[in-house]
XYZ file of C-alpha atoms in Angstrom:
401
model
C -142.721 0.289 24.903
C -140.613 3.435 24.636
C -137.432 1.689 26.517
C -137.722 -0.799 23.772
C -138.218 1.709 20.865
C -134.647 3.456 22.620
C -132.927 -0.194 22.231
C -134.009 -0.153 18.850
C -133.409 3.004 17.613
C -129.446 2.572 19.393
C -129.040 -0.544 18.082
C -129.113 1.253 14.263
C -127.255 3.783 15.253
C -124.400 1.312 16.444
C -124.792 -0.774 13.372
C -124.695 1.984 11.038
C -121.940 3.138 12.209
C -119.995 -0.172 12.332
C -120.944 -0.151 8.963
C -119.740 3.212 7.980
C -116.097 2.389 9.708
C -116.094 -0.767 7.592
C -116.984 0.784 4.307
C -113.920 0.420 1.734
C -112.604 3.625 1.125
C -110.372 4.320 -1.593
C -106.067 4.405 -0.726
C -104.640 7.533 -0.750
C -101.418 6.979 -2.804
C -98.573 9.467 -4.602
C -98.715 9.381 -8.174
C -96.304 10.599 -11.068
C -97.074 11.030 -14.503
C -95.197 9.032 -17.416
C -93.399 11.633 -19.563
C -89.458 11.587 -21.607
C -86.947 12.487 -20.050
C -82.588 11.952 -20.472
C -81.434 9.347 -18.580
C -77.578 9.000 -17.222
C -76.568 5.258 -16.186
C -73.539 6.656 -13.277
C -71.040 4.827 -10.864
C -70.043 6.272 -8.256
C -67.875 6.285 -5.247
C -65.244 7.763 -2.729
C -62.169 8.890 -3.978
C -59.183 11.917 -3.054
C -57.878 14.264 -4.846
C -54.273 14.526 -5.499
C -51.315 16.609 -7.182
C -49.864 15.109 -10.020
C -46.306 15.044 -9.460
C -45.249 15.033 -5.645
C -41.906 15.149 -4.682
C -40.544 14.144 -1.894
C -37.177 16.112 -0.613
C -34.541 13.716 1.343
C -31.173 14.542 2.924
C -28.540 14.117 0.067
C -26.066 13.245 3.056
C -25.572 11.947 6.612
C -24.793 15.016 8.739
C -26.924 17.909 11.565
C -30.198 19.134 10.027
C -30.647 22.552 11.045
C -33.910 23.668 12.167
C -36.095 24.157 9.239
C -37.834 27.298 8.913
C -40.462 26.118 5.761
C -44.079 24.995 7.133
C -46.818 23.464 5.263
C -48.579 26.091 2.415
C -45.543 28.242 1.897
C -44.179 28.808 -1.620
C -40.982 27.666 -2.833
C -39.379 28.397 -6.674
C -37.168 26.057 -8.025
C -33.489 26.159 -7.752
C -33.646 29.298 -5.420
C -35.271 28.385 -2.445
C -33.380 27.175 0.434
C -35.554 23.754 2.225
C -32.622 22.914 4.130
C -29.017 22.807 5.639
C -27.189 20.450 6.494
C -23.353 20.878 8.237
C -21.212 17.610 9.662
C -22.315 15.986 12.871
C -20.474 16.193 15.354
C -18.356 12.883 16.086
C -19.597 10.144 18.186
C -18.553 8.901 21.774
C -15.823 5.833 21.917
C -16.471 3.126 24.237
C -13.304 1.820 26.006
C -12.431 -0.595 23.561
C -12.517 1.479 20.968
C -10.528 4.007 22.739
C -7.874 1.645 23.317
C -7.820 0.700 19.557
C -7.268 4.247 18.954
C -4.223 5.246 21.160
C -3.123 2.234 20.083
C -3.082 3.298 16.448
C -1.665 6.210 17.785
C 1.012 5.068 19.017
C 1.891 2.749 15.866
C 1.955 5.818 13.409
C 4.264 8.005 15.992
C 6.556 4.983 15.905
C 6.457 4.545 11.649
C 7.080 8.330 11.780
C 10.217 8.317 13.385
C 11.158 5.359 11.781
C 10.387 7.225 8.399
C 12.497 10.439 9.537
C 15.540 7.773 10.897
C 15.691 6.527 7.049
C 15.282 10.292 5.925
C 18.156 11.307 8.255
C 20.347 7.692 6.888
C 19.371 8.870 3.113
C 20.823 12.533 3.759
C 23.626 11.228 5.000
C 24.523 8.578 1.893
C 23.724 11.939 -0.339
C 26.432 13.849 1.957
C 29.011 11.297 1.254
C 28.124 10.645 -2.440
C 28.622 14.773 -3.167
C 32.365 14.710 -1.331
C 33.337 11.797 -2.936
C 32.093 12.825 -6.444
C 34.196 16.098 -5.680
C 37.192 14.303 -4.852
C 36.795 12.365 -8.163
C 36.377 15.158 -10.451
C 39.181 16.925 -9.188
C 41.544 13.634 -9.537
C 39.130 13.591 -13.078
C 40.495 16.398 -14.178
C 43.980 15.739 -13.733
C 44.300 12.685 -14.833
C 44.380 10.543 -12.138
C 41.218 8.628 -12.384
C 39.238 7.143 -14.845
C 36.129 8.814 -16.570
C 34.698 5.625 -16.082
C 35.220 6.017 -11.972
C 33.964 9.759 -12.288
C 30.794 8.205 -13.511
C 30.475 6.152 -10.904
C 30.766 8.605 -8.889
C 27.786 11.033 -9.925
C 25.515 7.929 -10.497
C 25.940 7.609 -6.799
C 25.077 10.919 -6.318
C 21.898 10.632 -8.440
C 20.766 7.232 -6.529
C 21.660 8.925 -3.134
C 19.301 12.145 -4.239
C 16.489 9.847 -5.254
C 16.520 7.817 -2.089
C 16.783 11.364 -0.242
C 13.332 12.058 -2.222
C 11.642 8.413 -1.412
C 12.603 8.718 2.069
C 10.723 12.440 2.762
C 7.676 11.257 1.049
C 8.005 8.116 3.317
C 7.775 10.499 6.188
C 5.144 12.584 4.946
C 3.173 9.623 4.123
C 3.904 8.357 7.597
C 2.616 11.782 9.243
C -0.514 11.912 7.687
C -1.269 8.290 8.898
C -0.639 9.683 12.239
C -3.236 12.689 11.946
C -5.770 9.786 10.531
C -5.479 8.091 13.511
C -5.694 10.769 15.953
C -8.269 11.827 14.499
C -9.922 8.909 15.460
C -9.710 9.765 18.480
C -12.027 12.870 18.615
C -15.174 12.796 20.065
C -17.918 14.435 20.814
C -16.099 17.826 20.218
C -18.523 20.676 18.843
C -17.828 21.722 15.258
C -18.041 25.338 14.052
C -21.375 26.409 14.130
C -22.953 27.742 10.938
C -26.347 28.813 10.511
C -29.290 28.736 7.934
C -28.184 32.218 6.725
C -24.561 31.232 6.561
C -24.973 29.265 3.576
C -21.019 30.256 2.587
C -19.646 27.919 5.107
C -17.640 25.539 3.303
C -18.562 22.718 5.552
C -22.755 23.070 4.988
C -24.868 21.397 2.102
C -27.643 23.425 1.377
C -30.686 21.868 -0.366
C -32.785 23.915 -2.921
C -36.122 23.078 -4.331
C -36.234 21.497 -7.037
C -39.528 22.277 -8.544
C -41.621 25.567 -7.909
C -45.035 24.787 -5.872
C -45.972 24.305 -2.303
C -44.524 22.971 0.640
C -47.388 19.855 1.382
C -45.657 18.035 4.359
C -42.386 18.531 6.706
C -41.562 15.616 8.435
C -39.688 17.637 11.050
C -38.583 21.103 11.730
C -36.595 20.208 14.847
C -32.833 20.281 14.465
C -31.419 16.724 14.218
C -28.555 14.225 13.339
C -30.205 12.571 9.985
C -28.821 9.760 7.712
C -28.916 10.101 3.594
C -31.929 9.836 2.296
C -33.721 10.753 5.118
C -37.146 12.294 4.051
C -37.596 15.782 4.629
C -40.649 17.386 2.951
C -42.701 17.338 0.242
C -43.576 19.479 -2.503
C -45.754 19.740 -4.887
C -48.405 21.951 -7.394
C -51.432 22.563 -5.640
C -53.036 23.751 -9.374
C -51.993 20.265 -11.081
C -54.613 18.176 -9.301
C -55.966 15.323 -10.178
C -58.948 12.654 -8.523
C -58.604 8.872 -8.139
C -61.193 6.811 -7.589
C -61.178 3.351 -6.104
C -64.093 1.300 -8.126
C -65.734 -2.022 -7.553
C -64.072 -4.255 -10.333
C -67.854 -5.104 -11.195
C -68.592 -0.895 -11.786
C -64.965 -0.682 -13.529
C -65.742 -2.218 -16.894
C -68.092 -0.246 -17.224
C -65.853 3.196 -17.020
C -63.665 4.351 -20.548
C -61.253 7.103 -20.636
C -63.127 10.070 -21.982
C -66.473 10.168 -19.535
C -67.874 12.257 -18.338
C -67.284 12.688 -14.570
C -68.757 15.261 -11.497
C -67.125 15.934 -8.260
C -69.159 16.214 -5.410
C -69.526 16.388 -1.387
C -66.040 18.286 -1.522
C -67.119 20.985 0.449
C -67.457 23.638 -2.686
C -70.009 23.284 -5.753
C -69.785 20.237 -8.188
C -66.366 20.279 -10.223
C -66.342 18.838 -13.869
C -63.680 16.044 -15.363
C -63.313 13.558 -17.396
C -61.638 9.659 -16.877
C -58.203 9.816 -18.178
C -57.056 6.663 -17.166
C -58.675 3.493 -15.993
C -55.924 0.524 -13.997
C -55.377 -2.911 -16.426
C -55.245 -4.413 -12.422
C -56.934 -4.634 -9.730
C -56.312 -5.363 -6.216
C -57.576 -7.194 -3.203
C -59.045 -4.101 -0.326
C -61.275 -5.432 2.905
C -63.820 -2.890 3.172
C -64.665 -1.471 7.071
C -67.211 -4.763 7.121
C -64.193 -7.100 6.744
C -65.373 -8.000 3.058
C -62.330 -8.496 0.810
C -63.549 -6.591 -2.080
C -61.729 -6.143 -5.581
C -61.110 -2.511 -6.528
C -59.493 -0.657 -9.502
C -58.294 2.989 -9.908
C -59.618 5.123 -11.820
C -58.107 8.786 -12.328
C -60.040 11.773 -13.046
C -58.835 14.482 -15.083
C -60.361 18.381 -13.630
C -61.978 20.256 -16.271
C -62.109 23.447 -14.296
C -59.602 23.484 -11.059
C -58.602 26.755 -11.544
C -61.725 28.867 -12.065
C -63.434 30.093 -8.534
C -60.412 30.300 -6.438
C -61.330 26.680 -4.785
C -59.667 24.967 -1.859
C -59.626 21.627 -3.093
C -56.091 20.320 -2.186
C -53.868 17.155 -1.608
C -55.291 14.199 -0.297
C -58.845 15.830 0.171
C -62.282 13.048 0.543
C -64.293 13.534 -2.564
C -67.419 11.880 -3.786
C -66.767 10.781 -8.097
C -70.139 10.226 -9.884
C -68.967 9.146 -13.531
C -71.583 8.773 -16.667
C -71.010 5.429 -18.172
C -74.395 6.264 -20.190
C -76.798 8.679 -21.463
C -79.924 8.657 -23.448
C -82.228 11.658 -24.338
C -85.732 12.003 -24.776
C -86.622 8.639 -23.388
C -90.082 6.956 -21.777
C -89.093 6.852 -18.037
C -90.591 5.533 -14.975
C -89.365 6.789 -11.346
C -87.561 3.456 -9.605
C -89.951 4.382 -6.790
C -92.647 3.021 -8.819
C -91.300 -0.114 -9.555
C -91.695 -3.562 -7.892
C -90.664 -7.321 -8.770
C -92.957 -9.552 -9.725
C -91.677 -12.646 -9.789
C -88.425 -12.249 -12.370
C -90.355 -9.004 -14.085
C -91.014 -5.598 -13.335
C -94.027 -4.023 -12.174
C -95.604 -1.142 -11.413
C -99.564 -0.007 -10.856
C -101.092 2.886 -12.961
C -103.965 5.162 -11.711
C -107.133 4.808 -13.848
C -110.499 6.379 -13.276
C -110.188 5.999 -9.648
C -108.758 2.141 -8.918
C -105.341 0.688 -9.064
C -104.123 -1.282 -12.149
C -100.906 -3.460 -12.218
C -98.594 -4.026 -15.553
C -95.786 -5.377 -16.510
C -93.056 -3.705 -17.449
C -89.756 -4.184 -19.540
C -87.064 -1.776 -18.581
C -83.765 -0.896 -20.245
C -81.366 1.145 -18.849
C -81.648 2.413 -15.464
C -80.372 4.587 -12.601
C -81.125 5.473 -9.100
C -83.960 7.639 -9.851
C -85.834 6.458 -13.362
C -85.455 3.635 -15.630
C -86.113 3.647 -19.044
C -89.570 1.531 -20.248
C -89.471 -0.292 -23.136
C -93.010 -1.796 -23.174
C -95.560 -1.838 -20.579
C -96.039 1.766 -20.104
C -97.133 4.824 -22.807
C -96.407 8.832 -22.224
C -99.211 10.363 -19.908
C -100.438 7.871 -18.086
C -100.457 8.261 -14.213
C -98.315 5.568 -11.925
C -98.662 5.094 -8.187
C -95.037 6.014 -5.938
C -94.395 3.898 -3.290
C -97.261 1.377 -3.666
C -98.275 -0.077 -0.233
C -99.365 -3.804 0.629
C -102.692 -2.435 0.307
C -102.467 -1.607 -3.439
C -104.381 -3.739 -5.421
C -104.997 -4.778 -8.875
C -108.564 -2.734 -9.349
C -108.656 -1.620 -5.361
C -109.753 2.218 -5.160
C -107.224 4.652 -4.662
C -107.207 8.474 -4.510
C -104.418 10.971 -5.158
C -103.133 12.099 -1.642
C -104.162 15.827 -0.796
């Protein structure tokens, strides 16, 4: 009798318990009361930061870049600093067919030199001639022997004799300098008269000078080298005329006008102020890291304050652009984290007297965080965050301790 009464009094002891376990207990959820708030509608993205005006210094001729001593961060004022020289290069090797071109060009102008000094020496000679015999006529001139019109003769022969004298030294003149052309031609690689950075006298260097005042950004080499014109050399540019552009989705875009209001973030320093000065007319194809073409437009950001707080911000820096396409204050806002669809509405479960109860809910604007209600929902009244699959219309629910 007592075994039994043990089975018994076990056997209520499981089944109360089983039914304890099973007893609905109320959901421990987070809540957040409905209050007014301002609300700011942003788009943001990635963007860099960039100078204004960069300008990018080439080599205004072909010639030997000596070494430049400028790096990266150094100052430069316009019109006085020195970025670079540049003296002649020295001449290039000939291969043996050029060569032979050469000497034979050589040769050529040696021979029309001499030929030019054999019709020099043939001119001199008629001149000679033409002074004796206008002599001889004058003096038979002035006795009466001759003509005037024969003494005439005579000195214009002198006169054509001169002027063929004349033609036939700037013959050989001409002729001589053809010869130093082409032996020049044949120099090669024959070291020119070295002249240094400092020696910025030497007739033979170009020296180029900055031509704005800012920083040096990038120098494409320092090394000494043979360079072609327009060979890029460095840039410059002001490091306090910066500006931020932003590459938006074409669908965020139309949404941006000049004049937000923009914040720079995830720079590396506190949040910098600007406003959208410009915003592209085009747009342009961009494949995002997923291989998804995407269509982007540029939007440039004005700084409101780059210059205050010594900051570090600089060319070409990542930045993170959050830009306000719209702002309302003092309106009824839910969190987002509240809100689930139902169907094609919104929804969201309040807290009252202890059990869950689900409305519907018509939003307006919205951002990340809140959205604005425009029915559904009334100032003070307690929503549940994060509701769970086992919220319920009218289930229990307690605030989470």
């Amino acid at each position: 009798m007592l075994r039994r009464i043990l089975y018994v009094a076990v056997a209520l002891l499981v089944a109360a318990a089983a039914a304890w376990a099973l007893w609905p207990r109320p959901i421990p959820v987070d809540v957040a009361v409905i209050d007014r708030r301002a609300i700011d509608v942003t788009v943001e993205d990635e963007g860099v930061s960039r100078i204004r005006e960069v300008y990018t210094v080439s080599a205004p001729i072909s010639g030997r870049l000596l070494r430049l001593s400028l790096d990266p961060g150094d100052k430069v004022t316009a019109d006085k600093t020195i970025l670079a020289t540049i003296e002649p290069a020295v001449p290039g090797l000939l291969d043996a067919r050029a060569r032979t071109v050469a000497v034979s060009n050589v040769a050529a102008a040696q021979s029309a030199v001499d030929q030019a000094k054999a019709q020099q020496a043939q001119a001199q000679a008629q001149l000679d001639f033409a002074n004796g015999d206008l002599q001889r006529t004058e003096a038979l001139s002035g006795r009466g022997v001759v003509p005037e019109q024969v003494y005439q003769k005579a000195l214009l022969a002198v006169q054509v004799a001169q002027t063929a004298l004349e033609a036939a030294k700037a013959g050989v003149a001409a002729r001589e300098q053809e010869l130093a052309s082409a032996k020049a031609a044949l120099i090669e690689g024959e070291p020119i008269a070295s002249s240094t950075a400092n020696d910025a006298a030497h007739t033979d260097c170009v020296t180029v000078k900055a031509p704005v005042s800012g920083e040096v950004l990038s120098v494409a080499t320092t090394s000494e080298q043979v360079v072609a014109s327009g060979t890029p050399l460095l840039t410059l540019g002001d490091p306090a005329n910066l500006e931020v552009a932003v590459d938006l989705l074409s669908r965020d875009a139309v949404s941006v006008k000049p004049g937000d209001a923009a914040a720079i973030e995830d720079w590396g320093g506190p949040p910098l102020n600007a406003t959208v000065e410009r915003v592209d007319p085009a747009a342009r194809t961009k494949v995002s890291a997923l291989g998804i073409e995407e269509q982007r437009v540029t939007v440039v950001l004005k700084l409101a304050d780059r210059a205050s707080g010594g900051l570090r911000l600089g060319h070409d820096f990542r930045v993170v652009a959050r830009i306000t396409v719209w702002h309302g204050d003092n309106l009824l806002a839910v969190p987002m984290s509240a809100l689930f669809r139902q169907g094609a509405d919104w929804a969201a479960f309040i807290m009252r007297d202890g059990k869950a109860e689900l409305r519907q809910l018509t939003l307006g604007h919205q951002n990340s965080s809140f959205g604005e209600v425009l029915s559904g929902l009334e100032a003070g009244e307690t929503v549940i965050l994060h509701p769970g699959d086992r919220v319920v219309d009218g289930g229990a629910v307690v605030v989470r301790s």
